PDB file of C-alpha atoms in Angstrom:
ATOM      1  CA  MET A  11      -8.900  15.546 -50.097  1.00  0.00           C
ATOM      2  CA  THR A  12      -5.438  14.998 -51.560  1.00  0.00           C
ATOM      3  CA  VAL A  13      -3.032  13.405 -49.121  1.00  0.00           C
ATOM      4  CA  PRO A  14      -0.007  15.675 -48.735  1.00  0.00           C
ATOM      5  CA  ARG A  15       3.344  14.149 -47.909  1.00  0.00           C
ATOM      6  CA  ALA A  16       4.579  15.206 -44.481  1.00  0.00           C
ATOM      7  CA  ALA A  17       7.657  16.710 -46.116  1.00  0.00           C
ATOM      8  CA  ALA A  18       5.312  19.105 -47.957  1.00  0.00           C
ATOM      9  CA  LEU A  19       3.788  20.359 -44.716  1.00  0.00           C
ATOM     10  CA  PRO A  20       5.708  23.292 -43.206  1.00  0.00           C
ATOM     11  CA  ARG A  21       5.426  22.242 -39.553  1.00  0.00           C
ATOM     12  CA  ARG A  22       6.848  18.913 -38.431  1.00  0.00           C
ATOM     13  CA  HIS A  23       7.920  17.091 -35.277  1.00  0.00           C
ATOM     14  CA  VAL A  24       9.239  13.515 -34.965  1.00  0.00           C
ATOM     15  CA  LEU A  25       9.246  11.506 -31.743  1.00  0.00           C
ATOM     16  CA  THR A  26      10.622   8.003 -31.139  1.00  0.00           C
ATOM     17  CA  LEU A  27       9.416   6.138 -28.053  1.00  0.00           C
ATOM     18  CA  PRO A  28       9.711   2.688 -26.518  1.00  0.00           C
ATOM     19  CA  ASN A  29       6.783   0.557 -27.688  1.00  0.00           C
ATOM     20  CA  VAL A  30       5.241   0.364 -24.192  1.00  0.00           C
ATOM     21  CA  PRO A  31       1.872   1.493 -22.743  1.00  0.00           C
ATOM     22  CA  SER A  32       3.190   4.830 -21.430  1.00  0.00           C
ATOM     23  CA  ALA A  33       3.881   5.816 -25.062  1.00  0.00           C
ATOM     24  CA  VAL A  34       0.164   6.559 -25.516  1.00  0.00           C
ATOM     25  CA  ARG A  35       0.217   9.357 -22.934  1.00  0.00           C
ATOM     26  CA  VAL A  36       3.514  10.782 -24.199  1.00  0.00           C
ATOM     27  CA  ALA A  37       2.252  10.730 -27.808  1.00  0.00           C
ATOM     28  CA  ARG A  38      -0.920  12.640 -26.877  1.00  0.00           C
ATOM     29  CA  THR A  39       0.903  15.175 -24.696  1.00  0.00           C
ATOM     30  CA  THR A  40       3.479  15.792 -27.425  1.00  0.00           C
ATOM     31  CA  ALA A  41       0.683  16.251 -29.986  1.00  0.00           C
ATOM     32  CA  GLU A  42      -1.023  18.826 -27.754  1.00  0.00           C
ATOM     33  CA  GLN A  43       2.263  20.710 -27.293  1.00  0.00           C
ATOM     34  CA  ALA A  44       3.042  20.684 -31.025  1.00  0.00           C
ATOM     35  CA  LEU A  45      -0.452  21.803 -32.011  1.00  0.00           C
ATOM     36  CA  THR A  46      -0.326  24.651 -29.484  1.00  0.00           C
ATOM     37  CA  GLU A  47       3.117  25.745 -30.737  1.00  0.00           C
ATOM     38  CA  TRP A  48       1.793  25.665 -34.302  1.00  0.00           C
ATOM     39  CA  GLY A  49      -1.173  27.899 -33.424  1.00  0.00           C
ATOM     40  CA  ILE A  50      -3.796  25.153 -33.702  1.00  0.00           C
ATOM     41  CA  GLY A  51      -6.099  25.622 -30.735  1.00  0.00           C
ATOM     42  CA  LEU A  52      -6.833  22.563 -28.640  1.00  0.00           C
ATOM     43  CA  ARG A  53     -10.540  23.460 -28.899  1.00  0.00           C
ATOM     44  CA  HIS A  54     -10.510  23.100 -32.690  1.00  0.00           C
ATOM     45  CA  PRO A  55     -13.161  20.505 -33.607  1.00  0.00           C
ATOM     46  CA  ALA A  56     -10.568  18.200 -35.242  1.00  0.00           C
ATOM     47  CA  VAL A  57      -8.222  18.059 -32.246  1.00  0.00           C
ATOM     48  CA  ASP A  58     -10.062  15.740 -29.834  1.00  0.00           C
ATOM     49  CA  PRO A  59     -10.845  13.167 -32.546  1.00  0.00           C
ATOM     50  CA  ALA A  60      -7.258  13.453 -33.825  1.00  0.00           C
ATOM     51  CA  LEU A  61      -5.894  12.735 -30.350  1.00  0.00           C
ATOM     52  CA  LEU A  62      -8.188   9.715 -30.032  1.00  0.00           C
ATOM     53  CA  ILE A  63      -7.080   8.416 -33.447  1.00  0.00           C
ATOM     54  CA  LEU A  64      -3.432   8.892 -32.454  1.00  0.00           C
ATOM     55  CA  ALA A  65      -3.973   7.051 -29.159  1.00  0.00           C
ATOM     56  CA  GLU A  66      -5.664   4.138 -30.975  1.00  0.00           C
ATOM     57  CA  LEU A  67      -2.817   3.823 -33.494  1.00  0.00           C
ATOM     58  CA  VAL A  68      -0.159   3.886 -30.776  1.00  0.00           C
ATOM     59  CA  THR A  69      -2.152   1.346 -28.747  1.00  0.00           C
ATOM     60  CA  ASN A  70      -2.409  -0.926 -31.797  1.00  0.00           C
ATOM     61  CA  SER A  71       1.350  -0.758 -32.270  1.00  0.00           C
ATOM     62  CA  ILE A  72       1.902  -1.636 -28.608  1.00  0.00           C
ATOM     63  CA  ARG A  73      -0.536  -4.552 -28.758  1.00  0.00           C
ATOM     64  CA  HIS A  74       0.489  -6.030 -32.085  1.00  0.00           C
ATOM     65  CA  ALA A  75       3.990  -4.877 -33.031  1.00  0.00           C
ATOM     66  CA  ALA A  76       5.976  -4.557 -29.803  1.00  0.00           C
ATOM     67  CA  PRO A  77       7.525  -8.064 -29.945  1.00  0.00           C
ATOM     68  CA  LEU A  78       9.145  -7.253 -33.316  1.00  0.00           C
ATOM     69  CA  SER A  79       9.386  -3.487 -32.906  1.00  0.00           C
ATOM     70  CA  PRO A  80      10.723  -2.322 -29.536  1.00  0.00           C
ATOM     71  CA  GLN A  81      10.309   1.303 -30.636  1.00  0.00           C
ATOM     72  CA  LEU A  82       7.694   3.273 -32.494  1.00  0.00           C
ATOM     73  CA  THR A  83       8.075   6.612 -34.204  1.00  0.00           C
ATOM     74  CA  ILE A  84       5.399   9.251 -34.448  1.00  0.00           C
ATOM     75  CA  THR A  85       5.568  12.006 -37.024  1.00  0.00           C
ATOM     76  CA  TYR A  86       3.388  15.053 -36.451  1.00  0.00           C
ATOM     77  CA  ALA A  87       2.923  17.535 -39.293  1.00  0.00           C
ATOM     78  CA  ALA A  88       0.644  20.449 -40.112  1.00  0.00           C
ATOM     79  CA  GLY A  89      -0.041  22.955 -42.825  1.00  0.00           C
ATOM     80  CA  PRO A  90      -2.434  25.874 -43.127  1.00  0.00           C
ATOM     81  CA  ASP A  91      -5.442  23.673 -43.839  1.00  0.00           C
ATOM     82  CA  CYS A  92      -4.592  20.213 -42.489  1.00  0.00           C
ATOM     83  CA  LEU A  93      -2.831  18.243 -39.840  1.00  0.00           C
ATOM     84  CA  ALA A  94      -1.223  14.858 -40.343  1.00  0.00           C
ATOM     85  CA  PHE A  95       0.406  12.280 -38.183  1.00  0.00           C
ATOM     86  CA  ALA A  96       1.876   8.851 -38.637  1.00  0.00           C
ATOM     87  CA  VAL A  97       2.654   5.978 -36.330  1.00  0.00           C
ATOM     88  CA  HIS A  98       5.534   3.848 -37.561  1.00  0.00           C
ATOM     89  CA  ASP A  99       6.689   0.471 -36.295  1.00  0.00           C
ATOM     90  CA  ARG A 100       8.928  -2.279 -37.641  1.00  0.00           C
ATOM     91  CA  HIS A 101       6.332  -5.051 -37.718  1.00  0.00           C
ATOM     92  CA  PRO A 102       5.839  -6.277 -41.307  1.00  0.00           C
ATOM     93  CA  HIS A 103       2.053  -6.735 -41.116  1.00  0.00           C
ATOM     94  CA  GLN A 104       0.255  -4.028 -43.075  1.00  0.00           C
ATOM     95  CA  PRO A 105      -3.354  -3.816 -41.941  1.00  0.00           C
ATOM     96  CA  SER A 106      -6.068  -3.183 -44.481  1.00  0.00           C
ATOM     97  CA  LEU A 107      -7.771   0.134 -43.915  1.00  0.00           C
ATOM     98  CA  ARG A 108     -10.783  -1.015 -45.899  1.00  0.00           C
ATOM     99  CA  GLY A 109     -13.468  -2.537 -43.627  1.00  0.00           C
ATOM    100  CA  PRO A 110     -15.474  -4.186 -42.577  1.00  0.00           C
ATOM    101  CA  PHE A 111     -14.580  -3.088 -39.075  1.00  0.00           C
ATOM    102  CA  THR A 112     -16.478  -3.175 -35.862  1.00  0.00           C
ATOM    103  CA  THR A 113     -16.730   0.257 -34.294  1.00  0.00           C
ATOM    104  CA  THR A 114     -15.230  -1.192 -31.120  1.00  0.00           C
ATOM    105  CA  SER A 115     -11.969  -2.250 -32.793  1.00  0.00           C
ATOM    106  CA  GLY A 116      -9.025   0.138 -32.783  1.00  0.00           C
ATOM    107  CA  LEU A 117      -8.888   0.417 -36.577  1.00  0.00           C
ATOM    108  CA  GLY A 118     -12.676   0.665 -36.721  1.00  0.00           C
ATOM    109  CA  ILE A 119     -12.587   3.711 -34.454  1.00  0.00           C
ATOM    110  CA  VAL A 120      -9.685   5.199 -36.429  1.00  0.00           C
ATOM    111  CA  MET A 121     -11.438   4.781 -39.765  1.00  0.00           C
ATOM    112  CA  GLU A 122     -14.843   5.977 -38.541  1.00  0.00           C
ATOM    113  CA  LEU A 123     -13.424   9.160 -37.017  1.00  0.00           C
ATOM    114  CA  THR A 124     -11.142   9.825 -39.982  1.00  0.00           C
ATOM    115  CA  GLN A 125     -14.042   9.496 -42.423  1.00  0.00           C
ATOM    116  CA  GLN A 126     -16.380  11.603 -40.280  1.00  0.00           C
ATOM    117  CA  LEU A 127     -13.819  14.394 -40.340  1.00  0.00           C
ATOM    118  CA  GLY A 128     -13.286  14.142 -44.098  1.00  0.00           C
ATOM    119  CA  GLY A 129      -9.740  12.882 -43.675  1.00  0.00           C
ATOM    120  CA  THR A 130      -7.672  10.123 -45.197  1.00  0.00           C
ATOM    121  CA  ALA A 131      -5.816   7.094 -43.882  1.00  0.00           C
ATOM    122  CA  VAL A 132      -2.957   5.412 -45.738  1.00  0.00           C
ATOM    123  CA  VAL A 133      -0.574   2.565 -44.914  1.00  0.00           C
ATOM    124  CA  ARG A 134       2.925   3.120 -46.296  1.00  0.00           C
ATOM    125  CA  ALA A 135       5.348   0.207 -46.251  1.00  0.00           C
ATOM    126  CA  ASP A 136       9.008   0.697 -45.444  1.00  0.00           C
ATOM    127  CA  ALA A 137      11.337   0.235 -48.411  1.00  0.00           C
ATOM    128  CA  ASP A 138      12.466  -3.112 -46.991  1.00  0.00           C
ATOM    129  CA  ALA A 139       8.849  -4.219 -46.292  1.00  0.00           C
ATOM    130  CA  ARG A 140       9.744  -4.947 -42.659  1.00  0.00           C
ATOM    131  CA  GLY A 141       7.728  -2.106 -41.210  1.00  0.00           C
ATOM    132  CA  LYS A 142       5.069   0.444 -42.022  1.00  0.00           C
ATOM    133  CA  SER A 143       3.594   3.797 -41.179  1.00  0.00           C
ATOM    134  CA  ILE A 144      -0.087   4.529 -40.883  1.00  0.00           C
ATOM    135  CA  TRP A 145      -0.665   8.125 -41.971  1.00  0.00           C
ATOM    136  CA  ILE A 146      -3.757  10.071 -41.006  1.00  0.00           C
ATOM    137  CA  THR A 147      -4.487  13.437 -42.605  1.00  0.00           C
ATOM    138  CA  LEU A 148      -7.331  15.607 -41.336  1.00  0.00           C
ATOM    139  CA  PRO A 149      -8.622  18.921 -42.654  1.00  0.00           C
ATOM    140  CA  LEU A 150      -8.554  21.928 -40.344  1.00  0.00           C
TER     141      LEU A 150
END
């Protein structure tokens, strides 16, 4: 699957939140609202795994980036045959998305679910290398 840029996807929503535990719930609720507005049924087989992946990425940002990044930004995007989302923080560490992972680690869960769904995961550094976004793209 080719990874489309979010700008190329016709539907898009951006949300900035404090990098605190309640952000996980808000991120999931916002994703459900956006998907519903975009006509992607919450019973679609990709939705539950996508929400779990999103929750894991937000949780990772809270656990590891909050001291250097008091906010995180989530970008939600969708096209006719895929959905994509990114979690962005201003911590400079760029995790490797190439294993080995344990399936109990946050990134292990993210990568296992993404691969099972035939999706892609990419880390994109900020231009100043002081932050990054982890993009997940999943086929619909």
